[in-house]
Amino acid sequence: MAAEQRQFIECVLLGTRDAEIDSKRNKSSCFTSKIGELPNCFPSLTLRYPSCSICNGILVHVVQVYCPLEGSPYHRTVNVFACPSRACFGKSESWTVLRSQCLETEATQAQEPKANQEATMATRDWCEGADDWGIDEETESSAPPANSSMETDFTSQLQGLSLREHLQSSVPAGEGLLLPGPVPTFQPYYISVVDEGEFCVDADMDHAQRLLKEYQRREGVDVQQLISCEGESEIYEKTKARHGDEIFLKFMKKISVCQEQVLRYSRNGQPLFITAPLSNMKQMVPCCRSCGSPRIFEFQIMPALVSMLKSINTEGLTVEFGTVLIYTCEKSCWPPSNQTPLEEFLFVQTDPDQKLFK
């Protein structure tokens, strides 16, 4: 009964790559969810660009997720960075995740332009009742999103997306984003969002079926039989892939409805593992360094993103992974007068078959 209740309550939102961000015409902000580019910093904060804890090399910014929480007076953004050195691929220590928060009254001091956007992305709450997670109120008057045919229905269901009126207050200004010098940068794209439960299954089933058939051909696995007989352990044993990973097959089945998803967001939900998790996975997730509260799963970066990461200033720039699980403070704590982002926890799983996602 408890499992059924959790399944009913849990809502999974899928992030997909949308239009390219043209820096000459548009400027992203702290309220933008995006792939690549440099991270945006709230005006009251100082964000020192992180380096790899393994090789001490400069990290590359992978994604920025604007994800305010229901009932909170804070704007909230999570930035994820990775080391582009091949020697560091697959190692969680070579990644960094930073959570930034800013009171709405502080956001009035933002200096970032609110120019018209030619390709405003469709938005949806990451958390029920939260504010707009992608584009702020002043940019929503621009042209329709790239996936407008699919997202029109979602737009009509949005509630409370416009940012609340900001009150002027005197807030100490931070130093903003501090760079160590030139940094490698991925081509920026907006992230569009779709509710997994409302996603049109037929749209990409042909592509998904081709991927599954290719997997079946290479691994000698009857995928359809495995899926239809998922509850029977003897079928698992007979049709198990050569690398013996039933978890991967479940992963493939789950994402087949939207193969191009680059993010799965489900705060306090269940992560989708691409390989079997470690037996002590729960114990591995440390409590929040700031307040001591437990950390909970919030979202994960998906393998489809790997082939979408294109450098704009560094030849051969790439990052490889299977999925990256992001865990954040359960209370989303923010100490008074804090002026630097708080580091959260992540865990990287390598992809047993990266070729399927390219």
Short mmCIF file of C-alpha atoms in Angstrom, two decimals, residues 172-357:
data_model
loop_
_atom_site.label_atom_id
_atom_site.label_comp_id
_atom_site.label_asym_id
_atom_site.label_seq_id
_atom_site.Cartn_x
_atom_site.Cartn_y
_atom_site.Cartn_z
CA PRO A 172 24.96 43.04 -0.03
CA ALA A 173 26.13 42.48 -3.59
CA GLY A 174 28.25 39.44 -4.36
CA GLU A 175 31.17 39.36 -6.75
CA GLY A 176 29.30 37.21 -9.25
CA LEU A 177 31.02 34.51 -11.28
CA LEU A 178 34.78 34.44 -10.74
CA LEU A 179 36.71 32.62 -13.47
CA PRO A 180 40.29 31.33 -13.16
CA GLY A 181 40.91 32.41 -16.76
CA PRO A 182 39.62 30.99 -20.07
CA VAL A 183 37.41 27.96 -19.40
CA PRO A 184 36.16 25.22 -21.75
CA THR A 185 32.53 25.76 -22.66
CA PHE A 186 29.79 23.65 -24.25
CA GLN A 187 27.36 25.05 -26.81
CA PRO A 188 24.36 26.38 -24.85
CA TYR A 189 20.80 25.13 -25.36
CA TYR A 190 17.59 25.77 -23.47
CA ILE A 191 16.09 22.80 -21.64
CA SER A 192 12.42 22.15 -22.31
CA VAL A 193 10.32 20.06 -19.93
CA VAL A 194 7.67 17.36 -20.34
CA ASP A 195 5.71 15.41 -17.75
CA GLU A 196 6.64 11.76 -18.22
CA GLY A 197 3.07 10.70 -17.50
CA GLU A 198 1.69 12.94 -20.24
CA PHE A 199 4.35 12.37 -22.84
CA CYS A 200 3.08 11.16 -26.19
CA VAL A 201 4.39 7.60 -26.37
CA ASP A 202 3.92 7.24 -30.12
CA ALA A 203 6.17 10.20 -31.01
CA ASP A 204 9.45 8.37 -30.61
CA MET A 205 8.48 4.71 -30.44
CA ASP A 206 9.91 3.98 -33.89
CA HIS A 207 13.28 5.32 -32.80
CA ALA A 208 13.10 3.45 -29.51
CA GLN A 209 12.23 0.20 -31.26
CA ARG A 210 15.22 0.58 -33.57
CA LEU A 211 17.49 1.03 -30.57
CA LEU A 212 16.04 -2.00 -28.81
CA LYS A 213 16.39 -4.16 -31.91
CA GLU A 214 20.00 -3.09 -32.30
CA TYR A 215 20.62 -3.95 -28.66
CA GLN A 216 18.92 -7.32 -29.15
CA ARG A 217 21.01 -8.09 -32.23
CA ARG A 218 24.34 -7.31 -30.55
CA GLU A 219 23.58 -8.88 -27.16
CA GLY A 220 21.54 -11.90 -28.23
CA VAL A 221 18.64 -10.83 -26.01
CA ASP A 222 14.92 -11.16 -26.71
CA VAL A 223 14.02 -7.74 -25.27
CA GLN A 224 10.28 -7.96 -25.89
CA GLN A 225 10.09 -11.33 -24.17
CA LEU A 226 12.06 -9.94 -21.26
CA ILE A 227 9.74 -6.95 -20.92
CA SER A 228 6.51 -8.97 -21.19
CA CYS A 229 7.73 -11.49 -18.62
CA GLU A 230 9.37 -8.99 -16.31
CA GLY A 231 8.06 -10.63 -13.15
CA GLU A 232 9.38 -14.11 -13.89
CA SER A 233 12.92 -14.61 -12.63
CA GLU A 234 13.50 -17.68 -14.78
CA ILE A 235 12.92 -15.63 -17.94
CA TYR A 236 15.50 -13.14 -16.71
CA GLU A 237 18.04 -15.92 -16.37
CA LYS A 238 17.35 -17.29 -19.84
CA THR A 239 17.33 -13.98 -21.66
CA LYS A 240 19.96 -12.14 -19.63
CA ALA A 241 22.37 -10.06 -21.73
CA ARG A 242 25.94 -11.24 -22.07
CA HIS A 243 27.08 -8.58 -19.64
CA GLY A 244 24.43 -9.85 -17.21
CA ASP A 245 22.81 -6.48 -16.50
CA GLU A 246 19.01 -6.69 -16.08
CA ILE A 247 19.10 -3.19 -14.57
CA PHE A 248 20.25 -1.81 -17.91
CA LEU A 249 17.37 -3.50 -19.71
CA LYS A 250 14.90 -1.97 -17.25
CA PHE A 251 16.58 1.38 -17.83
CA MET A 252 16.15 1.03 -21.60
CA LYS A 253 12.50 0.13 -21.22
CA LYS A 254 11.81 3.10 -18.96
CA ILE A 255 13.39 5.72 -21.21
CA SER A 256 12.05 4.29 -24.47
CA VAL A 257 9.05 6.66 -24.41
CA CYS A 258 11.40 9.65 -24.60
CA GLN A 259 14.83 8.58 -25.76
CA GLU A 260 16.10 12.16 -26.08
CA GLN A 261 15.59 13.04 -22.40
CA VAL A 262 18.66 14.70 -20.91
CA LEU A 263 17.24 15.15 -17.39
CA ARG A 264 14.86 13.26 -15.11
CA TYR A 265 13.57 15.38 -12.24
CA SER A 266 11.78 13.82 -9.26
CA ARG A 267 12.71 15.47 -5.96
CA ASN A 268 12.51 12.93 -3.14
CA GLY A 269 11.62 10.34 -5.77
CA GLN A 270 13.47 7.26 -6.96
CA PRO A 271 16.53 7.45 -9.23
CA LEU A 272 16.63 5.37 -12.39
CA PHE A 273 19.83 3.34 -12.22
CA ILE A 274 21.62 2.36 -15.41
CA THR A 275 23.64 -0.36 -13.65
CA ALA A 276 23.10 -2.12 -10.34
CA PRO A 277 23.68 0.35 -7.48
CA LEU A 278 26.12 -0.41 -4.72
CA SER A 279 24.60 -2.30 -1.80
CA ASN A 280 25.48 0.57 0.55
CA MET A 281 24.28 3.32 -1.80
CA LYS A 282 22.06 4.95 0.84
CA GLN A 283 24.92 5.05 3.33
CA MET A 284 27.20 6.59 0.71
CA VAL A 285 25.05 9.72 0.42
CA PRO A 286 26.35 12.05 3.17
CA CYS A 287 24.21 14.44 5.15
CA CYS A 288 24.19 18.13 4.31
CA ARG A 289 27.44 19.82 5.37
CA SER A 290 25.59 22.99 6.27
CA CYS A 291 22.71 21.81 8.47
CA GLY A 292 23.26 18.09 8.95
CA SER A 293 19.95 17.09 7.35
CA PRO A 294 19.76 14.01 5.12
CA ARG A 295 20.23 14.51 1.41
CA ILE A 296 17.54 13.26 -0.96
CA PHE A 297 17.53 12.42 -4.65
CA GLU A 298 16.48 15.40 -6.79
CA PHE A 299 17.34 14.75 -10.43
CA GLN A 300 19.67 12.89 -12.76
CA ILE A 301 21.50 13.66 -15.98
CA MET A 302 20.82 11.13 -18.72
CA PRO A 303 23.18 9.50 -21.27
CA ALA A 304 21.48 11.10 -24.30
CA LEU A 305 23.17 14.34 -23.28
CA VAL A 306 26.66 13.00 -24.04
CA SER A 307 26.30 13.24 -27.83
CA MET A 308 24.68 16.70 -27.54
CA LEU A 309 27.64 18.31 -25.77
CA LYS A 310 29.53 20.31 -28.39
CA SER A 311 32.44 22.61 -27.58
CA ILE A 312 32.45 26.22 -28.70
CA ASN A 313 36.05 27.04 -27.76
CA THR A 314 38.03 23.85 -27.10
CA GLU A 315 38.78 21.19 -29.71
CA GLY A 316 37.89 17.65 -28.69
CA LEU A 317 36.01 18.73 -25.55
CA THR A 318 33.76 15.94 -24.30
CA VAL A 319 32.44 14.27 -21.17
CA GLU A 320 31.35 10.65 -20.92
CA PHE A 321 29.01 9.08 -18.37
CA GLY A 322 26.04 6.78 -18.01
CA THR A 323 23.89 8.73 -15.61
CA VAL A 324 24.70 11.28 -12.92
CA LEU A 325 22.52 11.18 -9.79
CA ILE A 326 22.11 14.46 -7.92
CA TYR A 327 21.30 14.49 -4.19
CA THR A 328 20.50 17.72 -2.33
CA CYS A 329 19.70 18.83 1.20
CA GLU A 330 16.25 17.62 2.24
CA LYS A 331 15.53 21.01 3.85
CA SER A 332 17.24 22.96 1.06
CA CYS A 333 18.86 24.96 3.84
CA TRP A 334 20.33 28.40 3.22
CA PRO A 335 22.26 30.01 6.10
CA PRO A 336 21.50 33.70 6.75
CA SER A 337 23.86 36.07 4.93
CA ASN A 338 25.39 33.18 2.97
CA GLN A 339 27.10 34.50 -0.18
CA THR A 340 28.53 31.39 -1.81
CA PRO A 341 26.81 28.35 -3.39
CA LEU A 342 26.57 25.20 -1.27
CA GLU A 343 28.13 22.02 -2.59
CA GLU A 344 25.83 19.02 -2.81
CA PHE A 345 26.45 15.33 -3.54
CA LEU A 346 26.40 13.39 -6.80
CA PHE A 347 27.13 9.87 -7.93
CA VAL A 348 28.25 8.88 -11.44
CA GLN A 349 27.33 5.58 -13.02
CA THR A 350 29.17 4.60 -16.20
CA ASP A 351 27.21 3.50 -19.24
CA PRO A 352 27.51 -0.21 -20.12
CA ASP A 353 26.61 0.56 -23.72
CA GLN A 354 27.14 4.21 -24.62
CA LYS A 355 26.73 3.50 -28.36
CA LEU A 356 22.95 3.23 -28.03
CA PHE A 357 22.67 6.91 -27.09
#
